[in-house]
Amino acid sequence: MRTKLTIGMVLLAAITPSAVAQKAADYAFEYTYPVQAARIAPLKAWLEAEKARRRAWLARTAANARREAKTAGAPFRAYDMQTGWEVVADTPRFLSLSSASYSDTGGAHGNGSSGGLVWDKRAGRRMTATALFVSTAAFRSAVMTPWCRWMRAERTRRVGVDAGDTVFGQCPPVKDVTVLLGSSNGRSFDRIGVIADQYVVGSYAEGPYEHTLPVTAAVLRAVKPEYRTAFAVR
């Protein structure tokens, strides 16, 4: 599996009580999540269902690929899929998780991807991080605007300036990035991580673009009123 995503945050150490690693002729599969998530029954049920769905897809797809390779007289390389969830923040009201996944399904190279979720302990429901904000537009203005300034400078550092690049280097839609809510004190969210996976703003060779921003007064204004007490300006 690729290196876990820290986005500049200190991930909380956690024992993983429900790791599963399965190796078959057609594929290898691994899925883990932390004890903090396992203690929340409905969240555990969702993770278990997600684990089963991914494993079923991998087994079915790899078996089909093996059959097609045999028919074509071509070699077959076993597929691989790994997903690991980690705790980003565990506050009195919310549990914020990040995921790092890696899959190799016979292409030129494997691919990594990120993900995240927020569990509202009070309401007993799973949410996206952006659901805590007034609107996508408000989140984009308060968080994505400074993140995109960083991204452009970072991309120039990595690959130089290409004025003719109309494919990469654009500020991505909120739906295309992973948003993670972090905490430095375990009491409130005071930082926000944004991850653009490979191919979102740059080529595969550039790798993901990960950057953490502090919660500012502008960010706090963009949070829905009912969730503002869960945030703190850093």
CSV table of C-alpha atoms in Angstrom, one decimal:
chain,number,residue,atom,x,y,z
A,1,MET,CA,0.0,0.0,0.0
A,2,ARG,CA,1.2,3.5,-0.7
A,3,THR,CA,2.3,5.7,2.3
A,4,LYS,CA,-0.7,6.7,4.4
A,5,LEU,CA,-1.9,10.2,3.9
A,6,THR,CA,-1.0,12.6,6.7
A,7,ILE,CA,-1.7,15.9,5.0
A,8,GLY,CA,0.4,17.5,7.7
A,9,MET,CA,-1.8,16.2,10.4
A,10,VAL,CA,-0.8,13.9,13.3
A,11,LEU,CA,-2.9,10.8,12.8
A,12,LEU,CA,-4.0,9.2,16.1
A,13,ALA,CA,-2.5,5.8,16.8
A,14,ALA,CA,-5.0,3.1,16.6
A,15,ILE,CA,-5.2,-0.7,16.8
A,16,THR,CA,-7.0,-2.2,13.9
A,17,PRO,CA,-9.3,-5.0,15.2
A,18,SER,CA,-10.9,-5.9,11.9
A,19,ALA,CA,-8.1,-6.1,9.4
A,20,VAL,CA,-8.7,-8.6,6.6
A,21,ALA,CA,-6.1,-9.9,4.2
A,22,GLN,CA,-7.1,-12.4,1.6
A,23,LYS,CA,-4.9,-13.9,-1.1
A,24,ALA,CA,-6.4,-16.0,-3.9
A,25,ALA,CA,-5.1,-17.2,-7.2
A,26,ASP,CA,-6.7,-14.2,-9.0
A,27,TYR,CA,-6.1,-11.5,-6.5
A,28,ALA,CA,-4.8,-10.1,-3.1
A,29,PHE,CA,-7.1,-8.1,-0.9
A,30,GLU,CA,-6.6,-6.1,2.2
A,31,TYR,CA,-9.0,-3.8,4.1
A,32,THR,CA,-8.4,-2.2,7.6
A,33,TYR,CA,-10.0,0.3,9.8
A,34,PRO,CA,-9.2,1.6,13.3
A,35,VAL,CA,-10.7,0.6,16.7
A,36,GLN,CA,-12.3,4.0,17.1
A,37,ALA,CA,-14.5,3.2,14.1
A,38,ALA,CA,-15.1,-0.4,15.1
A,39,ARG,CA,-16.6,0.8,18.4
A,40,ILE,CA,-19.4,2.6,16.6
A,41,ALA,CA,-21.8,-0.1,15.5
A,42,PRO,CA,-23.5,1.6,12.5
A,43,LEU,CA,-20.2,3.0,11.2
A,44,LYS,CA,-18.6,-0.5,11.6
A,45,ALA,CA,-21.6,-2.0,9.6
A,46,TRP,CA,-21.0,0.5,6.8
A,47,LEU,CA,-17.3,-0.2,6.7
A,48,GLU,CA,-17.9,-4.0,6.7
A,49,ALA,CA,-20.4,-3.6,3.8
A,50,GLU,CA,-17.9,-1.4,1.9
A,51,LYS,CA,-15.2,-4.1,2.5
A,52,ALA,CA,-17.5,-6.8,1.2
A,53,ARG,CA,-18.5,-4.8,-1.8
A,54,ARG,CA,-14.9,-4.1,-2.8
A,55,ARG,CA,-13.8,-7.6,-2.3
A,56,ALA,CA,-16.7,-9.0,-4.4
A,57,TRP,CA,-15.9,-6.5,-7.2
A,58,LEU,CA,-12.2,-7.5,-7.1
A,59,ALA,CA,-12.9,-11.2,-7.1
A,60,ARG,CA,-15.4,-11.0,-10.0
A,61,THR,CA,-13.2,-8.6,-12.1
A,62,ALA,CA,-10.0,-10.6,-11.6
A,63,ALA,CA,-11.7,-13.9,-12.5
A,64,ASN,CA,-13.1,-12.3,-15.7
A,65,ALA,CA,-9.7,-11.0,-16.6
A,66,ARG,CA,-8.0,-14.4,-16.0
A,67,ARG,CA,-10.6,-16.0,-18.3
A,68,GLU,CA,-10.0,-13.4,-21.0
A,69,ALA,CA,-6.3,-13.7,-20.7
A,70,LYS,CA,-6.5,-17.5,-21.1
A,71,THR,CA,-8.7,-17.2,-24.2
A,72,ALA,CA,-6.3,-14.7,-25.7
A,73,GLY,CA,-3.3,-16.8,-24.8
A,74,ALA,CA,-1.9,-13.9,-22.8
A,75,PRO,CA,-0.2,-13.8,-19.4
A,76,PHE,CA,-2.3,-12.9,-16.4
A,77,ARG,CA,-1.0,-11.0,-13.4
A,78,ALA,CA,-3.0,-11.3,-10.2
A,79,TYR,CA,-4.9,-8.2,-9.2
A,80,ASP,CA,-4.3,-6.3,-5.9
A,81,MET,CA,-6.5,-4.0,-3.9
A,82,GLN,CA,-5.6,-2.5,-0.5
A,83,THR,CA,-7.6,0.0,1.6
A,84,GLY,CA,-6.6,1.4,5.0
A,85,TRP,CA,-8.7,3.8,7.1
A,86,GLU,CA,-7.0,6.0,9.7
A,87,VAL,CA,-8.1,8.4,12.4
A,88,VAL,CA,-7.5,12.1,11.5
A,89,ALA,CA,-9.4,13.5,14.5
A,90,ASP,CA,-11.5,12.2,17.3
A,91,THR,CA,-13.3,15.1,19.0
A,92,PRO,CA,-16.2,15.0,21.5
A,93,ARG,CA,-18.8,15.2,18.7
A,94,PHE,CA,-17.0,13.9,15.5
A,95,LEU,CA,-14.8,11.1,14.4
A,96,SER,CA,-12.9,12.2,11.2
A,97,LEU,CA,-11.3,9.4,9.1
A,98,SER,CA,-9.1,9.3,6.0
A,99,SER,CA,-8.6,6.4,3.7
A,100,ALA,CA,-5.6,5.5,1.4
A,101,SER,CA,-6.2,2.9,-1.3
A,102,TYR,CA,-4.1,1.2,-3.8
A,103,SER,CA,-5.2,-1.0,-6.7
A,104,ASP,CA,-3.4,-2.8,-9.4
A,105,THR,CA,-5.7,-4.3,-12.0
A,106,GLY,CA,-3.2,-5.2,-14.7
A,107,GLY,CA,-2.4,-1.8,-16.2
A,108,ALA,CA,0.9,-0.2,-16.7
A,109,HIS,CA,1.1,0.7,-13.0
A,110,GLY,CA,-1.0,0.6,-9.9
A,111,ASN,CA,-3.1,3.6,-8.8
A,112,GLY,CA,-3.5,5.2,-5.4
A,113,SER,CA,-6.5,7.1,-4.2
A,114,SER,CA,-7.7,8.9,-1.1
A,115,GLY,CA,-11.0,9.3,0.7
A,116,GLY,CA,-12.5,10.5,3.9
A,117,LEU,CA,-15.6,10.7,6.0
A,118,VAL,CA,-16.9,12.3,9.2
A,119,TRP,CA,-19.1,10.5,11.7
A,120,ASP,CA,-21.4,12.7,13.8
A,121,LYS,CA,-21.6,11.0,17.2
A,122,ARG,CA,-24.5,13.1,18.3
A,123,ALA,CA,-26.7,12.5,15.3
A,124,GLY,CA,-25.4,9.0,14.7
A,125,ARG,CA,-24.7,9.5,11.0
A,126,ARG,CA,-22.0,9.5,8.4
A,127,MET,CA,-21.2,12.7,6.5
A,128,THR,CA,-18.8,14.1,4.1
A,129,ALA,CA,-16.5,16.9,5.5
A,130,THR,CA,-18.0,19.4,3.1
A,131,ALA,CA,-21.5,18.7,4.4
A,132,LEU,CA,-20.6,20.7,7.5
A,133,PHE,CA,-20.3,23.9,5.3
A,134,VAL,CA,-23.0,26.3,4.2
A,135,SER,CA,-22.6,25.4,0.6
A,136,THR,CA,-20.1,24.2,-2.0
A,137,ALA,CA,-19.5,27.8,-3.1
A,138,ALA,CA,-18.8,28.9,0.5
A,139,PHE,CA,-16.3,26.0,0.9
A,140,ARG,CA,-14.7,26.8,-2.4
A,141,SER,CA,-14.2,30.5,-1.5
A,142,ALA,CA,-12.9,29.9,2.0
A,143,VAL,CA,-10.8,26.8,1.5
A,144,MET,CA,-10.2,25.9,-2.2
A,145,THR,CA,-9.2,29.4,-3.2
A,146,PRO,CA,-6.1,29.5,-0.9
A,147,TRP,CA,-5.5,25.8,-1.5
A,148,CYS,CA,-5.4,26.4,-5.3
A,149,ARG,CA,-2.9,29.2,-4.8
A,150,TRP,CA,-0.7,26.8,-3.0
A,151,MET,CA,-1.3,24.1,-5.7
A,152,ARG,CA,-0.2,26.3,-8.5
A,153,ALA,CA,3.0,27.4,-6.8
A,154,GLU,CA,3.7,23.7,-5.8
A,155,ARG,CA,3.1,22.5,-9.4
A,156,THR,CA,5.5,25.1,-10.7
A,157,ARG,CA,8.0,23.9,-8.2
A,158,ARG,CA,7.5,20.3,-9.3
A,159,VAL,CA,7.2,20.6,-13.1
A,160,GLY,CA,7.9,24.2,-14.0
A,161,VAL,CA,5.6,26.6,-15.8
A,162,ASP,CA,3.7,25.4,-18.9
A,163,ALA,CA,1.5,28.2,-20.2
A,164,GLY,CA,0.1,25.9,-22.8
A,165,ASP,CA,-1.1,23.2,-20.4
A,166,THR,CA,-4.9,23.1,-20.7
A,167,VAL,CA,-5.3,19.7,-19.2
A,168,PHE,CA,-3.6,19.9,-15.8
A,169,GLY,CA,-2.9,22.7,-13.3
A,170,GLN,CA,-6.5,23.9,-13.1
A,171,CYS,CA,-8.2,24.5,-9.7
A,172,PRO,CA,-10.4,21.3,-9.3
A,173,PRO,CA,-14.0,21.1,-8.5
A,174,VAL,CA,-14.7,20.4,-4.8
A,175,LYS,CA,-16.2,17.0,-5.8
A,176,ASP,CA,-12.9,15.9,-7.2
A,177,VAL,CA,-10.8,16.3,-4.1
A,178,THR,CA,-10.6,14.6,-0.7
A,179,VAL,CA,-11.4,16.9,2.2
A,180,LEU,CA,-10.3,15.9,5.7
A,181,LEU,CA,-11.0,17.7,9.0
A,182,GLY,CA,-8.2,17.7,11.5
A,183,SER,CA,-7.7,18.7,15.1
A,184,SER,CA,-4.5,19.6,17.0
A,185,ASN,CA,-6.1,19.5,20.4
A,186,GLY,CA,-8.7,16.7,20.2
A,187,ARG,CA,-11.5,19.1,21.1
A,188,SER,CA,-12.3,21.0,17.9
A,189,PHE,CA,-11.5,21.0,14.2
A,190,ASP,CA,-8.8,23.6,13.6
A,191,ARG,CA,-7.3,22.5,10.3
A,192,ILE,CA,-8.5,21.2,6.9
A,193,GLY,CA,-6.6,19.0,4.6
A,194,VAL,CA,-7.3,18.9,0.9
A,195,ILE,CA,-5.9,16.1,-1.3
A,196,ALA,CA,-6.0,16.0,-5.1
A,197,ASP,CA,-5.1,12.5,-6.2
A,198,GLN,CA,-3.0,11.7,-9.3
A,199,TYR,CA,-4.5,13.0,-12.5
A,200,VAL,CA,-6.8,15.5,-10.7
A,201,VAL,CA,-4.4,18.5,-11.1
A,202,GLY,CA,-1.3,16.8,-12.5
A,203,SER,CA,0.0,13.8,-14.3
A,204,TYR,CA,0.6,10.4,-12.6
A,205,ALA,CA,4.3,11.2,-12.3
A,206,GLU,CA,3.6,14.3,-10.3
A,207,GLY,CA,1.9,12.3,-7.5
A,208,PRO,CA,-0.9,13.6,-5.3
A,209,TYR,CA,-1.1,17.2,-4.2
A,210,GLU,CA,-1.7,17.3,-0.4
A,211,HIS,CA,-1.9,20.5,1.7
A,212,THR,CA,-3.3,21.5,5.0
A,213,LEU,CA,-4.8,24.8,5.8
A,214,PRO,CA,-5.7,26.3,9.2
A,215,VAL,CA,-9.2,27.1,10.2
A,216,THR,CA,-9.5,30.9,9.8
A,217,ALA,CA,-12.3,33.4,10.6
A,218,ALA,CA,-13.3,33.2,6.9
A,219,VAL,CA,-13.4,29.4,7.1
A,220,LEU,CA,-15.5,29.5,10.3
A,221,ARG,CA,-18.0,31.8,8.6
A,222,ALA,CA,-18.4,29.2,5.8
A,223,VAL,CA,-19.4,26.5,8.4
A,224,LYS,CA,-23.1,25.8,9.0
A,225,PRO,CA,-24.2,27.6,12.2
A,226,GLU,CA,-25.1,24.3,13.9
A,227,TYR,CA,-21.5,23.0,13.5
A,228,ARG,CA,-19.5,26.1,14.3
A,229,THR,CA,-18.9,25.1,17.9
A,230,ALA,CA,-17.1,22.1,16.6
A,231,PHE,CA,-14.5,24.3,14.9
A,232,ALA,CA,-11.9,26.7,16.3
A,233,VAL,CA,-9.8,29.3,14.6
A,234,ARG,CA,-6.2,28.4,14.7
